Amino acid sequence: MGEPATRPPHALETRWQIARRAVLLLVLLYVFLMGVNGLGGGLRLLGGGLLDSFFHATSNPFLGLIVGILGTSLVQSSSVTTSLIVGMVAAPENALPLANAVPMIMGANIGTTVTNTMVSLAHMRQREEFRRAFAVATCHDFFNFLAVVLLLPLELAFGFLQHSAEAVAGLFAGAGGWAYHSPIERAVRAGVEPVQAALSLLSGSRQVQAVLLVVSSAAMIYAALVLIVRNMRRLLRRQVEGAVQGALGGSPLVSMLVGLGVTVMVQSSSIATSLLVPLGAAGVISLAQAFPATIGANIGTTVTALIAALAVSGPRAQEGVTIALVHLLFNLAGAVLIYPLKPVRNIPLFFAKRLAEVAARSRLAALAYVVGAFYLLPGILAWLNR
């Protein structure tokens, strides 16, 4: 009689690693939601006077757009920016007005494209390879530029994104108002209260406590999202790369769904789009094949703001959900307006190709584009409007 079959030790180890990462992911998600909830509490404590100037400045939609671009470019994550915006809009007191937040969400969409554009710079030594990589990277930039050009004037004239999001959020409202008292929200608030109590021991000043709570909450949001992305990337690296490579030769709809799915899994559109850059550089995929996957990733990144909305509570919980839905509707509307019509679809592809040709001839021009479009120009405009 033979010995009983046993599982290889590495298989058990792999399962243990997966289980450990899954538990870590839940902990990080809880910390992220704590940060969103704590941000609202900190803004409530901060008082209206210190925030009036900021809110007055962002009532200018173009400055709000710039704030979104610059903030996201600096942290290289639209998920961080949009989560902060959700927390600010949903703050029980001294909240960021919805109308001010909408252009900021649009700006965050532009700012997030800087990461995969930077990834393409790694191919600068090989001219033709760099040309292909830079075109695949910047088609994301020009798609979001075009979406803002098309949708921001419509939003300013009619407020259709805000009104549509309010209508959808209203479907979940109870007869007496926003009835949102989920166990998730209560559990998150239970974790924030000890943090607030600890900060109160550090200083008796209400203003100092508020600043500390806002800073610590923003740090929790940023750290949790960075670690979530890193954890998910290691957990799903092979599956993600296989899914992307396997689907890009299919229909545009399948490519969009893969881009969306990958982004939802790894909680980062930057990772999803950055996977396309080396494939484009090597000539494995064309710019036209990469484009629909990029649009799908753009839609998938909105899930983070929707998750952040789970942490909000109080009288402005509906507004927090509304701004998260604005992010989703903006990206969906951009996809519907731009991709189906070939003449419109070709606009971002045309500019991506032309800019890539310029970048391939002059590496300095490529660096000037990244620094100028995402940091220098928004910074100068923000300073002029200070």
Protein backbone atom coordinates (compact mmCIF):
# COMPACT_ATOMS: atom_id res chain seq x y z
CA MET A 1 0.00 0.00 0.00
CA GLY A 2 1.42 3.36 -1.01
CA GLU A 3 1.86 6.32 1.26
CA PRO A 4 -1.10 8.74 1.51
CA ALA A 5 -0.90 11.63 -0.89
CA THR A 6 0.17 14.89 0.68
CA ARG A 7 0.01 18.41 -0.66
CA PRO A 8 3.30 20.04 -1.57
CA PRO A 9 4.59 22.35 1.21
CA HIS A 10 4.74 25.31 -1.20
CA ALA A 11 1.00 24.94 -1.94
CA LEU A 12 0.18 25.20 1.76
CA GLU A 13 2.51 28.17 2.06
CA THR A 14 0.83 29.87 -0.88
CA ARG A 15 -2.60 29.39 0.65
CA TRP A 16 -1.33 30.74 3.96
CA GLN A 17 0.12 33.79 2.22
CA ILE A 18 -3.16 34.43 0.40
CA ALA A 19 -5.14 34.15 3.64
CA ARG A 20 -2.72 36.47 5.41
CA ARG A 21 -2.93 39.06 2.65
CA ALA A 22 -6.73 38.84 2.64
CA VAL A 23 -6.84 39.59 6.37
CA LEU A 24 -4.35 42.42 5.90
CA LEU A 25 -6.53 43.81 3.11
CA LEU A 26 -9.58 43.92 5.40
CA VAL A 27 -7.56 45.69 8.10
CA LEU A 28 -6.25 48.25 5.61
CA LEU A 29 -9.74 48.83 4.24
CA TYR A 30 -10.95 49.51 7.78
CA VAL A 31 -8.11 51.99 8.35
CA PHE A 32 -8.97 53.70 5.06
CA LEU A 33 -12.63 54.09 6.08
CA MET A 34 -11.51 55.36 9.50
CA GLY A 35 -9.49 58.04 7.73
CA VAL A 36 -12.47 59.18 5.66
CA ASN A 37 -14.72 59.30 8.73
CA GLY A 38 -12.08 61.06 10.82
CA LEU A 39 -11.55 63.69 8.13
CA GLY A 40 -15.18 64.73 8.41
CA GLY A 41 -14.89 64.91 12.18
CA GLY A 42 -11.75 67.03 11.93
CA LEU A 43 -13.40 69.49 9.56
CA ARG A 44 -16.32 69.78 11.95
CA LEU A 45 -13.94 70.71 14.78
CA LEU A 46 -11.87 73.05 12.63
CA GLY A 47 -14.51 75.73 12.35
CA GLY A 48 -15.73 77.64 9.37
CA GLY A 49 -13.35 80.61 9.47
CA LEU A 50 -10.22 78.75 8.42
CA LEU A 51 -12.01 76.99 5.56
CA ASP A 52 -13.93 79.94 4.15
CA SER A 53 -11.02 81.19 2.05
CA PHE A 54 -10.39 77.76 0.55
CA PHE A 55 -14.05 77.15 -0.25
CA HIS A 56 -14.37 80.66 -1.67
CA ALA A 57 -11.34 80.04 -3.90
CA THR A 58 -12.67 76.72 -5.18
CA SER A 59 -16.00 78.34 -6.04
CA ASN A 60 -14.05 79.34 -9.15
CA PRO A 61 -14.49 76.09 -11.14
CA PHE A 62 -11.21 76.49 -12.99
CA LEU A 63 -9.28 76.83 -9.75
CA GLY A 64 -11.13 73.80 -8.40
CA LEU A 65 -10.02 71.91 -11.50
CA ILE A 66 -6.42 73.02 -10.93
CA VAL A 67 -6.54 72.00 -7.25
CA GLY A 68 -7.71 68.53 -8.33
CA ILE A 69 -4.95 68.21 -10.94
CA LEU A 70 -2.14 69.44 -8.71
CA GLY A 71 -3.22 67.54 -5.60
CA THR A 72 -3.53 64.26 -7.48
CA SER A 73 -0.27 64.79 -9.37
CA LEU A 74 1.57 65.32 -6.09
CA VAL A 75 0.25 62.16 -4.40
CA GLN A 76 0.05 60.26 -7.73
CA SER A 77 -3.31 58.77 -6.83
CA SER A 78 -6.77 59.98 -7.73
CA SER A 79 -8.11 57.50 -5.17
CA VAL A 80 -6.50 59.51 -2.36
CA THR A 81 -7.78 62.82 -3.74
CA THR A 82 -11.34 61.67 -4.40
CA SER A 83 -11.55 59.97 -1.00
CA LEU A 84 -10.49 63.22 0.66
CA ILE A 85 -13.09 65.10 -1.37
CA VAL A 86 -15.81 62.65 -0.30
CA GLY A 87 -14.85 63.21 3.34
CA MET A 88 -14.85 67.00 2.93
CA VAL A 89 -18.22 67.08 1.15
CA ALA A 90 -19.78 64.77 3.76
CA ALA A 91 -18.38 66.64 6.79
CA PRO A 92 -21.26 67.33 9.23
CA GLU A 93 -20.13 70.97 9.54
CA ASN A 94 -17.99 73.29 7.40
CA ALA A 95 -18.48 70.99 4.43
CA LEU A 96 -17.09 71.54 0.95
CA PRO A 97 -20.03 72.55 -1.28
CA LEU A 98 -20.97 69.99 -3.91
CA ALA A 99 -20.71 72.53 -6.73
CA ASN A 100 -17.09 73.30 -5.71
CA ALA A 101 -16.19 69.62 -5.50
CA VAL A 102 -17.32 68.60 -9.00
CA PRO A 103 -14.48 70.39 -10.88
CA MET A 104 -12.02 69.06 -8.30
CA ILE A 105 -13.15 65.52 -9.14
CA MET A 106 -12.57 66.27 -12.84
CA GLY A 107 -9.10 67.61 -12.05
CA ALA A 108 -8.28 64.49 -10.05
CA ASN A 109 -9.10 62.43 -13.14
CA ILE A 110 -6.49 64.37 -15.11
CA GLY A 111 -3.88 64.29 -12.36
CA THR A 112 -3.95 60.51 -12.00
CA THR A 113 -2.61 60.06 -15.54
CA VAL A 114 0.83 61.35 -14.55
CA THR A 115 1.91 57.97 -13.14
CA ASN A 116 1.74 55.90 -16.32
CA THR A 117 3.25 58.82 -18.27
CA MET A 118 6.21 58.70 -15.88
CA VAL A 119 6.41 54.92 -16.37
CA SER A 120 6.87 55.49 -20.10
CA LEU A 121 9.99 57.59 -19.40
CA ALA A 122 11.81 54.37 -18.47
CA HIS A 123 11.93 53.55 -22.20
CA MET A 124 13.68 56.78 -23.19
CA ARG A 125 16.93 55.08 -24.25
CA GLN A 126 15.29 53.31 -27.19
CA ARG A 127 13.76 55.91 -29.49
CA GLU A 128 11.16 53.81 -31.30
CA GLU A 129 10.25 51.91 -28.15
CA PHE A 130 9.84 55.17 -26.28
CA ARG A 131 7.62 56.60 -29.01
CA ARG A 132 5.21 53.68 -28.70
CA ALA A 133 5.28 53.71 -24.89
CA PHE A 134 4.71 57.46 -24.65
CA ALA A 135 1.75 57.31 -27.04
CA VAL A 136 0.08 54.52 -25.02
CA ALA A 137 0.66 56.46 -21.79
CA THR A 138 -0.54 59.86 -22.98
CA CYS A 139 -3.73 58.65 -24.66
CA HIS A 140 -5.02 58.48 -21.07
CA ASP A 141 -4.02 62.13 -20.57
CA PHE A 142 -5.74 63.34 -23.72
CA PHE A 143 -8.86 61.27 -23.08
CA ASN A 144 -9.31 63.00 -19.71
CA PHE A 145 -8.43 66.42 -21.15
CA LEU A 146 -11.11 65.95 -23.81
CA ALA A 147 -13.66 64.67 -21.28
CA VAL A 148 -13.16 67.82 -19.19
CA VAL A 149 -13.38 70.08 -22.28
CA LEU A 150 -16.68 68.44 -23.24
CA LEU A 151 -18.29 68.00 -19.83
CA LEU A 152 -17.13 70.93 -17.68
CA PRO A 153 -18.97 73.57 -19.77
CA LEU A 154 -22.11 71.40 -19.72
CA GLU A 155 -21.80 71.00 -15.96
CA LEU A 156 -21.35 74.75 -15.44
CA ALA A 157 -24.34 75.52 -17.66
CA PHE A 158 -26.77 72.83 -16.52
CA GLY A 159 -25.23 71.00 -13.54
CA PHE A 160 -26.29 67.72 -15.15
CA LEU A 161 -23.67 65.56 -13.39
CA GLN A 162 -24.55 66.91 -9.97
CA HIS A 163 -28.31 66.70 -10.58
CA SER A 164 -28.06 63.17 -12.01
CA ALA A 165 -25.94 62.02 -9.08
CA GLU A 166 -28.36 63.61 -6.62
CA ALA A 167 -31.25 61.78 -8.29
CA VAL A 168 -29.45 58.43 -8.05
CA ALA A 169 -28.40 59.06 -4.44
CA GLY A 170 -31.98 60.07 -3.66
CA LEU A 171 -33.15 56.58 -4.64
CA PHE A 172 -31.41 55.27 -1.53
CA ALA A 173 -32.81 57.95 0.75
CA GLY A 174 -35.43 57.04 3.30
CA ALA A 175 -38.76 58.79 3.53
CA GLY A 176 -37.43 61.01 6.28
CA GLY A 177 -34.03 61.78 4.81
CA TRP A 178 -30.81 59.93 4.23
CA ALA A 179 -31.29 56.72 6.21
CA TYR A 180 -27.75 55.43 6.36
CA HIS A 181 -26.87 53.66 9.58
CA SER A 182 -25.00 50.61 8.40
CA PRO A 183 -22.90 48.36 10.67
CA ILE A 184 -19.86 49.41 8.63
CA GLU A 185 -20.36 53.07 9.51
CA ARG A 186 -20.87 52.29 13.21
CA ALA A 187 -17.79 50.06 13.30
CA VAL A 188 -15.68 52.75 11.62
CA ARG A 189 -16.92 55.44 14.00
CA ALA A 190 -16.06 53.18 16.95
CA GLY A 191 -12.47 53.08 15.69
CA VAL A 192 -12.26 56.86 15.19
CA GLU A 193 -13.54 57.81 18.65
CA PRO A 194 -10.44 56.49 20.53
CA VAL A 195 -8.23 58.42 18.10
CA GLN A 196 -10.16 61.61 18.83
CA ALA A 197 -9.92 60.94 22.57
CA ALA A 198 -6.15 60.42 22.32
CA LEU A 199 -5.71 63.66 20.37
CA SER A 200 -7.71 65.55 22.99
CA LEU A 201 -5.12 64.49 25.56
CA LEU A 202 -2.32 65.97 23.48
CA SER A 203 -3.82 69.44 23.43
CA GLY A 204 -6.69 71.25 25.06
CA SER A 205 -7.08 73.54 22.05
CA ARG A 206 -10.03 72.66 19.82
CA GLN A 207 -8.25 74.07 16.77
CA VAL A 208 -5.08 72.04 17.38
CA GLN A 209 -7.14 68.89 17.90
CA ALA A 210 -8.95 69.56 14.63
CA VAL A 211 -5.72 70.06 12.66
CA LEU A 212 -4.19 66.91 14.16
CA LEU A 213 -7.31 64.90 13.33
CA VAL A 214 -7.42 66.19 9.74
CA VAL A 215 -3.70 65.49 9.21
CA SER A 216 -3.80 62.05 10.83
CA SER A 217 -6.95 61.11 8.89
CA ALA A 218 -5.40 62.19 5.58
CA ALA A 219 -2.28 60.19 6.48
CA MET A 220 -4.43 57.12 7.22
CA ILE A 221 -6.19 57.45 3.86
CA TYR A 222 -2.93 57.80 1.96
CA ALA A 223 -1.04 55.04 3.81
CA ALA A 224 -3.95 52.60 3.66
CA LEU A 225 -4.47 53.08 -0.08
CA VAL A 226 -0.75 52.75 -0.84
CA LEU A 227 -0.59 49.49 1.14
CA ILE A 228 -3.86 48.20 -0.33
CA VAL A 229 -2.50 48.75 -3.84
CA ARG A 230 0.82 47.09 -2.97
CA ASN A 231 -0.92 44.15 -1.30
CA MET A 232 -3.37 43.61 -4.16
CA ARG A 233 -0.63 43.92 -6.76
CA ARG A 234 1.38 41.12 -5.12
CA LEU A 235 -1.69 38.98 -4.54
CA LEU A 236 -3.02 39.26 -8.10
CA ARG A 237 0.08 40.04 -10.16
CA ARG A 238 0.02 36.96 -12.37
CA GLN A 239 -3.76 36.94 -12.78
CA VAL A 240 -3.81 40.64 -13.67
CA GLU A 241 -1.01 40.46 -16.22
CA GLY A 242 -2.54 37.35 -17.80
CA ALA A 243 -6.00 38.94 -17.99
CA VAL A 244 -4.66 42.12 -19.59
CA GLN A 245 -2.55 40.35 -22.20
CA GLY A 246 -5.23 37.80 -22.99
CA ALA A 247 -8.04 40.31 -23.52
CA LEU A 248 -6.39 43.08 -25.48
CA GLY A 249 -6.68 41.21 -28.73
CA GLY A 250 -10.45 40.89 -28.31
CA SER A 251 -13.26 43.36 -28.80
CA PRO A 252 -13.03 46.93 -27.41
CA LEU A 253 -15.86 46.16 -24.98
CA VAL A 254 -13.95 43.18 -23.55
CA SER A 255 -10.82 45.34 -23.23
CA MET A 256 -12.83 48.00 -21.37
CA LEU A 257 -14.25 45.39 -19.00
CA VAL A 258 -10.79 43.99 -18.33
CA GLY A 259 -9.41 47.48 -17.64
CA LEU A 260 -12.34 48.13 -15.31
CA GLY A 261 -12.02 44.77 -13.55
CA VAL A 262 -8.27 45.01 -13.04
CA THR A 263 -8.60 48.50 -11.59
CA VAL A 264 -11.33 47.43 -9.19
CA MET A 265 -9.20 44.47 -8.05
CA VAL A 266 -5.99 46.41 -7.45
CA GLN A 267 -7.71 49.69 -6.46
CA SER A 268 -5.49 51.68 -8.79
CA SER A 269 -6.05 52.83 -12.35
CA SER A 270 -2.36 53.80 -12.45
CA ILE A 271 -1.30 50.17 -12.11
CA ALA A 272 -3.82 49.00 -14.71
CA THR A 273 -2.75 51.61 -17.26
CA SER A 274 0.95 51.26 -16.40
CA LEU A 275 0.72 47.56 -17.35
CA LEU A 276 -0.17 48.67 -20.87
CA VAL A 277 2.92 50.87 -21.30
CA PRO A 278 5.60 48.14 -21.56
CA LEU A 279 3.27 46.07 -23.76
CA GLY A 280 2.90 49.04 -26.08
CA ALA A 281 6.63 49.76 -25.98
CA ALA A 282 7.41 46.20 -27.05
CA GLY A 283 4.89 46.37 -29.88
CA VAL A 284 2.76 43.61 -28.36
CA ILE A 285 -0.30 45.88 -28.47
CA SER A 286 -1.17 48.89 -30.57
CA LEU A 287 -2.34 52.27 -29.34
CA ALA A 288 -5.85 51.50 -30.61
CA GLN A 289 -5.90 48.27 -28.57
CA ALA A 290 -4.66 49.95 -25.40
CA PHE A 291 -7.15 52.82 -25.56
CA PRO A 292 -10.36 50.96 -24.57
CA ALA A 293 -8.59 49.24 -21.66
CA THR A 294 -7.46 52.69 -20.50
CA ILE A 295 -11.07 53.94 -20.59
CA GLY A 296 -12.19 50.91 -18.58
CA ALA A 297 -9.51 51.62 -15.98
CA ASN A 298 -10.73 55.21 -15.83
CA ILE A 299 -14.21 53.97 -14.91
CA GLY A 300 -12.91 51.36 -12.48
CA THR A 301 -11.01 53.89 -10.39
CA THR A 302 -14.32 55.43 -9.26
CA VAL A 303 -14.97 52.46 -6.97
CA THR A 304 -12.62 53.87 -4.31
CA ALA A 305 -14.74 56.99 -3.81
CA LEU A 306 -17.85 54.81 -3.64
CA ILE A 307 -16.20 52.69 -0.93
CA ALA A 308 -15.19 55.87 0.90
CA ALA A 309 -18.85 56.91 0.91
CA LEU A 310 -19.57 53.86 3.10
CA ALA A 311 -17.74 55.58 5.95
CA VAL A 312 -19.75 58.80 5.97
CA SER A 313 -22.65 59.43 8.30
CA GLY A 314 -24.73 62.28 9.64
CA PRO A 315 -26.81 64.93 7.93
CA ARG A 316 -24.55 65.18 4.86
CA ALA A 317 -24.11 61.48 4.18
CA GLN A 318 -26.21 61.80 1.03
CA GLU A 319 -23.89 64.53 -0.29
CA GLY A 320 -20.90 62.24 0.28
CA VAL A 321 -22.52 59.51 -1.79
CA THR A 322 -23.55 62.10 -4.40
CA ILE A 323 -20.00 63.31 -5.07
CA ALA A 324 -18.80 59.70 -5.35
CA LEU A 325 -21.53 59.12 -7.94
CA VAL A 326 -20.47 62.31 -9.77
CA HIS A 327 -17.05 60.71 -10.22
CA LEU A 328 -18.64 57.56 -11.66
CA LEU A 329 -21.05 59.45 -13.94
CA PHE A 330 -18.29 61.75 -15.21
CA ASN A 331 -16.18 58.81 -16.35
CA LEU A 332 -19.13 56.95 -17.81
CA ALA A 333 -20.28 60.07 -19.69
CA GLY A 334 -16.76 60.65 -21.01
CA ALA A 335 -16.61 57.09 -22.34
CA VAL A 336 -20.05 57.36 -23.98
CA LEU A 337 -19.31 60.72 -25.60
CA ILE A 338 -15.80 59.95 -26.83
CA TYR A 339 -15.34 56.29 -27.72
CA PRO A 340 -18.35 55.29 -29.88
CA LEU A 341 -17.84 57.98 -32.56
CA LYS A 342 -14.66 57.37 -34.54
CA PRO A 343 -13.93 61.07 -35.33
CA VAL A 344 -14.17 61.93 -31.64
CA ARG A 345 -12.32 58.78 -30.56
CA ASN A 346 -9.46 59.66 -32.86
CA ILE A 347 -8.87 63.05 -31.21
CA PRO A 348 -6.97 61.77 -28.13
CA LEU A 349 -5.23 59.15 -30.27
CA PHE A 350 -4.10 61.83 -32.75
CA PHE A 351 -2.63 64.07 -30.04
CA ALA A 352 -1.01 61.11 -28.26
CA LYS A 353 0.70 60.04 -31.50
CA ARG A 354 1.88 63.55 -32.35
CA LEU A 355 3.20 64.24 -28.86
CA ALA A 356 4.96 60.85 -28.86
CA GLU A 357 6.71 61.75 -32.12
CA VAL A 358 7.92 65.01 -30.61
CA ALA A 359 9.02 63.21 -27.41
CA ALA A 360 10.92 60.58 -29.39
CA ARG A 361 12.90 63.34 -31.15
CA SER A 362 13.51 65.32 -27.95
CA ARG A 363 13.61 63.65 -24.53
CA LEU A 364 13.70 67.12 -23.00
CA ALA A 365 10.29 67.85 -24.58
CA ALA A 366 8.87 64.72 -22.92
CA LEU A 367 10.16 65.81 -19.50
CA ALA A 368 8.89 69.35 -20.09
CA TYR A 369 5.42 67.99 -20.88
CA VAL A 370 5.23 65.92 -17.68
CA VAL A 371 6.56 68.66 -15.40
CA GLY A 372 4.69 71.48 -17.14
CA ALA A 373 1.28 69.88 -17.63
CA PHE A 374 0.95 68.24 -14.22
CA TYR A 375 3.02 70.39 -11.84
CA LEU A 376 4.38 73.70 -13.15
CA LEU A 377 1.36 75.05 -15.04
CA PRO A 378 -1.24 74.06 -12.38
CA GLY A 379 1.06 75.44 -9.68
CA ILE A 380 1.49 78.78 -11.46
CA LEU A 381 -2.25 79.10 -12.11
CA ALA A 382 -3.04 78.28 -8.49
CA TRP A 383 -0.49 80.87 -7.31
CA LEU A 384 -1.94 83.54 -9.62
CA ASN A 385 -5.43 82.85 -8.26
CA ARG A 386 -4.35 82.70 -4.59
